Coordinates of C-alpha atoms and ligand atoms in Angstrom, one line a residue:
Q1 CA 0.2 0.3 -0.1
T2 CA 1.4 3.5 -0.9
L3 CA -1.1 5.7 1.1
D4 CA -1.0 5.3 4.7
S5 CA -4.8 5.1 4.6
R6 CA -7.4 5.6 2.7
T7 CA -8.5 8.6 3.8
V8 CA -8.0 12.4 2.9
E9 CA -5.7 13.0 5.6
A10 CA -3.9 10.3 3.8
V11 CA -3.5 11.9 0.3
G12 CA -3.0 15.3 2.0
K13 CA 0.3 13.8 3.6
Y14 CA 1.3 12.1 0.3
I15 CA 1.1 15.3 -1.4
K16 CA 3.0 17.5 1.7
D17 CA 5.7 15.0 1.9
G18 CA 6.7 16.2 -1.8
R19 CA 5.7 12.7 -3.2
A20 CA 3.2 13.8 -5.7
K21 CA 5.1 15.5 -8.4
R22 CA 3.3 14.1 -11.5
I23 CA -0.6 14.4 -10.8
V24 CA -3.0 13.8 -13.6
V25 CA -6.3 15.1 -13.1
M26 CA -9.8 13.8 -15.0
T27 CA -12.3 16.0 -14.8
G28 CA -16.4 16.1 -16.3
A29 CA -19.7 17.8 -16.4
G30 CA -19.8 17.6 -12.3
I31 CA -17.1 20.1 -11.6
S32 CA -18.9 22.8 -13.3
T33 CA -22.5 22.3 -11.8
S34 CA -22.3 24.6 -9.6
A35 CA -20.9 27.6 -11.5
G36 CA -24.7 27.0 -13.0
I37 CA -23.9 24.7 -15.8
P38 CA -25.9 21.3 -15.8
D39 CA -24.2 18.0 -15.9
F40 CA -25.5 15.3 -18.6
R41 CA -26.9 12.4 -16.9
S42 CA -28.1 13.7 -13.2
P43 CA -31.6 12.6 -12.7
G44 CA -34.0 15.7 -13.1
T45 CA -31.1 18.4 -13.2
G46 CA -29.0 16.8 -16.0
L47 CA -28.8 17.9 -19.7
Y48 CA -30.4 15.0 -21.0
A49 CA -33.4 14.7 -18.7
N50 CA -34.4 18.5 -19.7
L51 CA -34.4 18.3 -23.6
Q52 CA -38.0 17.1 -24.2
R53 CA -38.8 20.7 -25.8
L54 CA -36.3 19.5 -28.5
K55 CA -38.2 16.2 -29.4
L56 CA -35.3 14.5 -30.0
P57 CA -35.6 10.8 -30.6
Y58 CA -33.6 10.1 -27.7
A59 CA -31.3 12.4 -25.6
E60 CA -27.8 12.3 -26.8
A61 CA -28.9 12.5 -30.3
V62 CA -28.2 16.2 -30.0
F63 CA -24.7 15.3 -29.9
T64 CA -24.7 12.6 -32.5
L65 CA -23.3 13.2 -35.7
D66 CA -25.6 11.3 -37.6
Y67 CA -28.6 13.1 -36.3
F68 CA -27.1 16.5 -36.5
R69 CA -26.6 15.8 -40.1
N70 CA -29.9 15.7 -40.8
N71 CA -31.5 17.8 -38.2
P72 CA -28.8 20.2 -37.0
L73 CA -31.1 22.9 -35.1
P74 CA -31.5 21.3 -31.9
F75 CA -27.9 21.7 -31.2
Y76 CA -27.5 25.1 -32.2
I77 CA -30.5 26.0 -30.0
L78 CA -28.5 24.3 -27.1
A79 CA -25.3 25.4 -28.0
Q80 CA -26.4 29.4 -27.3
E81 CA -26.9 28.0 -23.9
L82 CA -23.7 26.0 -23.5
Y83 CA -21.5 28.7 -24.9
P84 CA -18.4 29.3 -22.6
G85 CA -18.3 32.9 -21.5
Q86 CA -20.9 33.0 -19.5
F87 CA -19.8 31.1 -16.3
R88 CA -17.3 31.5 -13.8
P89 CA -14.9 28.9 -12.8
T90 CA -15.8 27.2 -9.3
I91 CA -13.2 26.6 -6.4
T92 CA -12.7 22.9 -8.1
H93 CA -11.3 24.6 -11.1
A94 CA -9.1 26.9 -9.4
F95 CA -8.0 23.7 -7.2
I96 CA -6.5 22.3 -10.7
N97 CA -4.6 25.7 -11.2
L98 CA -3.4 25.6 -8.0
L99 CA -1.8 22.4 -8.5
N100 CA -0.6 23.6 -11.9
E101 CA 1.1 26.7 -9.9
K102 CA 2.8 24.4 -7.6
G103 CA 4.3 22.9 -10.3
I104 CA 2.6 19.2 -9.8
L105 CA 0.1 19.5 -12.7
L106 CA 1.7 16.8 -15.3
K107 CA -1.9 17.0 -16.9
L108 CA -5.4 17.9 -17.0
F109 CA -7.9 15.5 -19.0
T110 CA -11.1 17.0 -19.6
Q111 CA -14.5 15.9 -21.1
N112 CA -15.9 19.3 -20.6
I113 CA -16.5 22.0 -23.6
D114 CA -17.1 25.1 -21.2
C115 CA -13.3 26.1 -21.1
L116 CA -13.4 27.0 -17.4
E117 CA -10.5 25.5 -16.4
R118 CA -8.8 27.5 -18.9
E119 CA -10.4 30.5 -17.6
A120 CA -9.5 29.6 -13.9
G121 CA -5.6 29.6 -15.2
V122 CA -4.5 26.4 -16.3
P123 CA -2.3 26.8 -19.0
D124 CA -3.3 25.4 -22.4
D125 CA -0.3 23.2 -22.8
K126 CA -1.4 21.2 -19.6
I127 CA -5.0 20.7 -20.6
I128 CA -6.4 17.7 -23.2
E129 CA -9.4 18.5 -24.4
A130 CA -11.1 15.2 -24.7
H131 CA -14.1 16.0 -26.1
G132 CA -13.0 19.3 -27.9
S133 CA -14.1 22.7 -27.4
F134 CA -15.9 25.4 -28.9
A135 CA -12.7 27.4 -29.8
N136 CA -12.5 26.4 -33.4
Q137 CA -14.8 25.2 -36.0
S138 CA -15.4 23.2 -39.4
C139 CA -17.5 21.9 -42.1
I140 CA -18.7 18.2 -41.2
D141 CA -18.2 17.3 -44.8
C142 CA -14.8 19.1 -46.4
K143 CA -13.4 19.3 -42.8
G144 CA -12.3 23.0 -43.7
S145 CA -12.5 25.8 -41.4
F146 CA -15.1 28.4 -40.7
P147 CA -14.7 32.1 -39.5
K148 CA -15.3 32.9 -35.7
D149 CA -17.3 35.8 -35.9
L150 CA -19.8 34.0 -38.3
M151 CA -19.8 31.4 -36.1
L152 CA -20.6 33.3 -33.3
K153 CA -23.4 34.9 -35.3
A154 CA -25.0 31.8 -35.8
I155 CA -25.0 30.9 -32.3
N156 CA -26.5 34.2 -31.5
E157 CA -29.3 33.7 -33.7
K158 CA -29.8 29.9 -33.3
S159 CA -29.4 29.6 -36.8
V160 CA -27.1 26.7 -38.6
P161 CA -24.1 27.6 -40.8
H162 CA -22.9 26.5 -43.6
C163 CA -19.6 25.8 -45.1
L164 CA -18.2 28.8 -47.6
H165 CA -15.7 26.6 -49.4
K166 CA -15.7 25.7 -52.6
S167 CA -14.5 22.5 -54.5
P168 CA -11.6 22.4 -57.0
S169 CA -14.0 22.9 -59.6
G170 CA -15.8 25.6 -58.2
E171 CA -18.8 23.8 -56.8
P172 CA -19.9 25.6 -53.3
C173 CA -19.3 22.7 -50.2
D174 CA -22.5 24.2 -48.4
G175 CA -21.9 21.2 -46.1
L176 CA -22.8 21.7 -42.3
V177 CA -20.8 23.9 -39.7
K178 CA -20.3 22.7 -36.1
P179 CA -17.8 23.7 -33.6
N180 CA -15.0 21.2 -32.8
I181 CA -16.7 19.3 -30.1
V182 CA -16.8 16.0 -30.3
F183 CA -19.8 14.3 -31.1
F184 CA -20.8 10.5 -30.5
G185 CA -19.7 9.2 -33.7
E186 CA -16.6 11.0 -34.0
Q187 CA -13.2 10.3 -32.8
L188 CA -11.5 12.3 -30.1
P189 CA -8.6 14.6 -30.8
G190 CA -5.4 13.4 -31.6
A191 CA -3.8 15.0 -28.4
F192 CA -5.8 12.6 -26.6
F193 CA -4.5 9.3 -28.0
D194 CA -0.8 11.2 -28.1
N195 CA -1.4 11.6 -24.2
R196 CA -3.3 8.7 -23.1
D197 CA -0.6 7.0 -21.8
L198 CA 0.6 9.8 -19.1
P199 CA -1.8 8.2 -16.3
S200 CA 0.4 5.3 -15.9
T201 CA 3.7 7.8 -15.4
A202 CA 1.8 9.7 -12.9
D203 CA 1.9 9.3 -9.1
L204 CA -1.3 10.7 -8.2
I205 CA -4.9 10.5 -10.4
I206 CA -7.6 12.9 -8.8
V207 CA -11.0 12.0 -10.9
M208 CA -13.6 14.9 -10.4
G209 CA -17.1 15.2 -11.4
T210 CA -17.8 12.6 -14.1
S211 CA -20.2 9.6 -14.1
L212 CA -17.2 7.8 -16.3
S213 CA -19.8 6.6 -18.7
V214 CA -17.9 7.4 -22.0
A215 CA -15.2 5.7 -23.6
P216 CA -12.6 5.9 -24.5
F217 CA -11.9 8.5 -21.8
S218 CA -13.6 6.4 -19.0
Q219 CA -10.3 3.9 -19.5
L220 CA -8.2 6.6 -18.2
P221 CA -8.2 5.6 -14.6
S222 CA -7.2 2.4 -15.4
F223 CA -3.9 3.0 -17.0
A224 CA -2.4 4.2 -13.7
H225 CA 0.1 1.6 -12.2
D226 CA -1.1 -0.3 -9.1
G227 CA 0.5 1.4 -6.4
T228 CA -0.7 5.1 -7.8
P229 CA -3.0 6.4 -5.5
R230 CA -6.4 7.0 -7.2
V231 CA -8.8 9.5 -5.7
L232 CA -12.5 10.3 -6.8
I233 CA -13.9 13.1 -5.8
N234 CA -17.8 12.6 -6.9
S235 CA -21.2 12.7 -5.6
E236 CA -21.4 9.1 -6.6
A237 CA -18.9 6.1 -6.9
V238 CA -18.2 5.4 -10.6
G239 CA -15.8 3.5 -12.7
G240 CA -14.9 0.9 -10.6
L241 CA -13.0 3.4 -8.7
G242 CA -12.6 2.2 -5.3
S243 CA -11.4 -1.3 -6.2
R244 CA -7.8 -1.1 -5.8
T245 CA -6.0 -0.6 -2.4
D246 CA -4.8 2.8 -3.0
D247 CA -8.2 4.4 -4.3
V248 CA -9.5 7.0 -2.3
L249 CA -13.4 7.8 -2.6
M250 CA -14.4 11.3 -1.3
L251 CA -18.0 10.9 -2.1
G252 CA -19.8 14.4 -1.8
D253 CA -20.1 17.9 -3.9
C254 CA -16.9 18.6 -5.4
D255 CA -16.3 22.1 -4.1
G256 CA -16.8 21.1 -0.4
Q257 CA -14.6 17.5 -1.1
V258 CA -11.8 19.8 -2.5
R259 CA -12.0 22.2 0.2
K260 CA -11.4 18.9 2.5
L261 CA -8.5 18.3 0.3
A262 CA -7.1 21.5 0.1
E263 CA -7.1 21.6 3.7
A264 CA -5.5 18.5 4.2
C265 CA -2.5 19.8 1.9
G266 CA -2.4 22.9 4.3
W267 CA -3.8 25.1 1.4
L268 CA -6.8 25.8 2.1
E269 CA -6.8 29.5 2.5
E270 CA -4.2 29.9 -0.4
L271 CA -6.9 28.1 -2.4
E272 CA -9.4 30.4 -1.4
A273 CA -7.5 33.5 -1.9
M274 CA -6.8 32.5 -5.5
W275 CA -10.3 31.9 -6.2
A276 CA -12.0 34.8 -4.9
M277 CA -9.3 37.0 -7.1
Ligands
OAD1 P1 -22.0 13.1 -16.3 O1 -23.4 13.7 -16.6 O2 -22.2 11.7 -17.2 O3 -21.9 12.8 -15.1 C1 -21.4 14.0 -14.0 C2 -20.9 13.2 -12.6 O4 -20.9 14.2 -11.8 C3 -22.1 12.1 -12.2 O5 -21.7 10.9 -11.3 C4 -22.7 13.6 -11.4 O6 -23.2 12.6 -10.1 C5 -21.6 14.1 -10.8 N1 -21.9 15.8 -10.0 C6 -22.7 16.5 -10.5 N2 -22.8 17.4 -10.1 C7 -21.7 17.4 -9.2 C8 -21.3 18.1 -7.8 N3 -21.5 19.3 -7.6 N4 -20.4 17.4 -7.1 C9 -19.9 16.2 -7.2 N5 -20.6 15.7 -8.6 C10 -21.2 15.9 -9.2 O7 -20.8 13.8 -17.1 P2 -19.6 13.5 -17.9 O8 -19.1 12.3 -17.1 O9 -18.6 14.7 -17.7 O10 -19.9 14.1 -24.2 O11 -20.2 13.1 -19.0 C11 -19.2 12.3 -19.8 C12 -19.7 13.0 -21.7 O12 -20.8 12.4 -21.9 C13 -19.8 14.4 -21.9 O13 -18.3 15.0 -21.8 C14 -20.8 14.4 -23.0 C15 -21.3 13.3 -22.6 O14 -22.4 12.9 -23.4 C16 -20.3 14.5 -25.4 O15 -21.0 15.1 -25.3 C17 -19.4 14.0 -26.7

């Protein structure tokens, strides 16, 4: 056993003793619910439970490529609500930034498209946006890029943008444009596959706010070596975490549990100050 016990105090001691120098953090929608962004699968409050108005055949269709191809409007109705810039990072996001400032964040793998980790200060080169982001957009047919300002206009107007590119013979492409967030039926970004072995080189894994129900992201914690402590901060146990000797389950609200972890590291005041800025 690597940790003295399977408690937050033992994790705090492990970090304070300088044994965690390469921390890999994995996040999902649960770290942003307290910022006001719904997660996907929580019964009642999750996005998938509240899409009746879009009249979808099934909830995940709104993020499914085949469905989008025939009916892109529901996505654009939702896109306006999800578009980054309207929300403030939580103390959980600030904690990831604190790990980076302490020089012990190896990588953050996020499934989120809200860009709140970045907004909290985590630098680009530390973030793997496994499910893409709203940062760029392209045509689903010719893959050509599309201007940002026209994308913003489409999102504001809840209208569907079409590709402006022409084929070599001068034919307009006119394909559907979508933000480069990963839909079901699409490959994850190359950066995910280039870095997916990093958990095996980590000395601490922290998984927060995810149901770990979407592969291949859900496999990341299993790449950690036996003996590498894995901490789960989530309202429910997920993904088989807890099955190893050095797994620590911190079940409850992310922000509250993160404060406990920061306290165990002796960083709570610093974290609160950083978040308040
Ligand atoms: P989910 O909605 O599947 O899971 C969120 C998890 O966070 C659940 O286990 C919740 O119980 C938990 N949770 C919510 N709020 C919390 C809080 N304040 N404190 C602690 N726990 C909390 O979201 P993801 O796991 O991120 O993909 O979903 C994964 C992917 O499925 C998303 O990236 C998205 C979706 O379909 C695509 O669209 C491609």
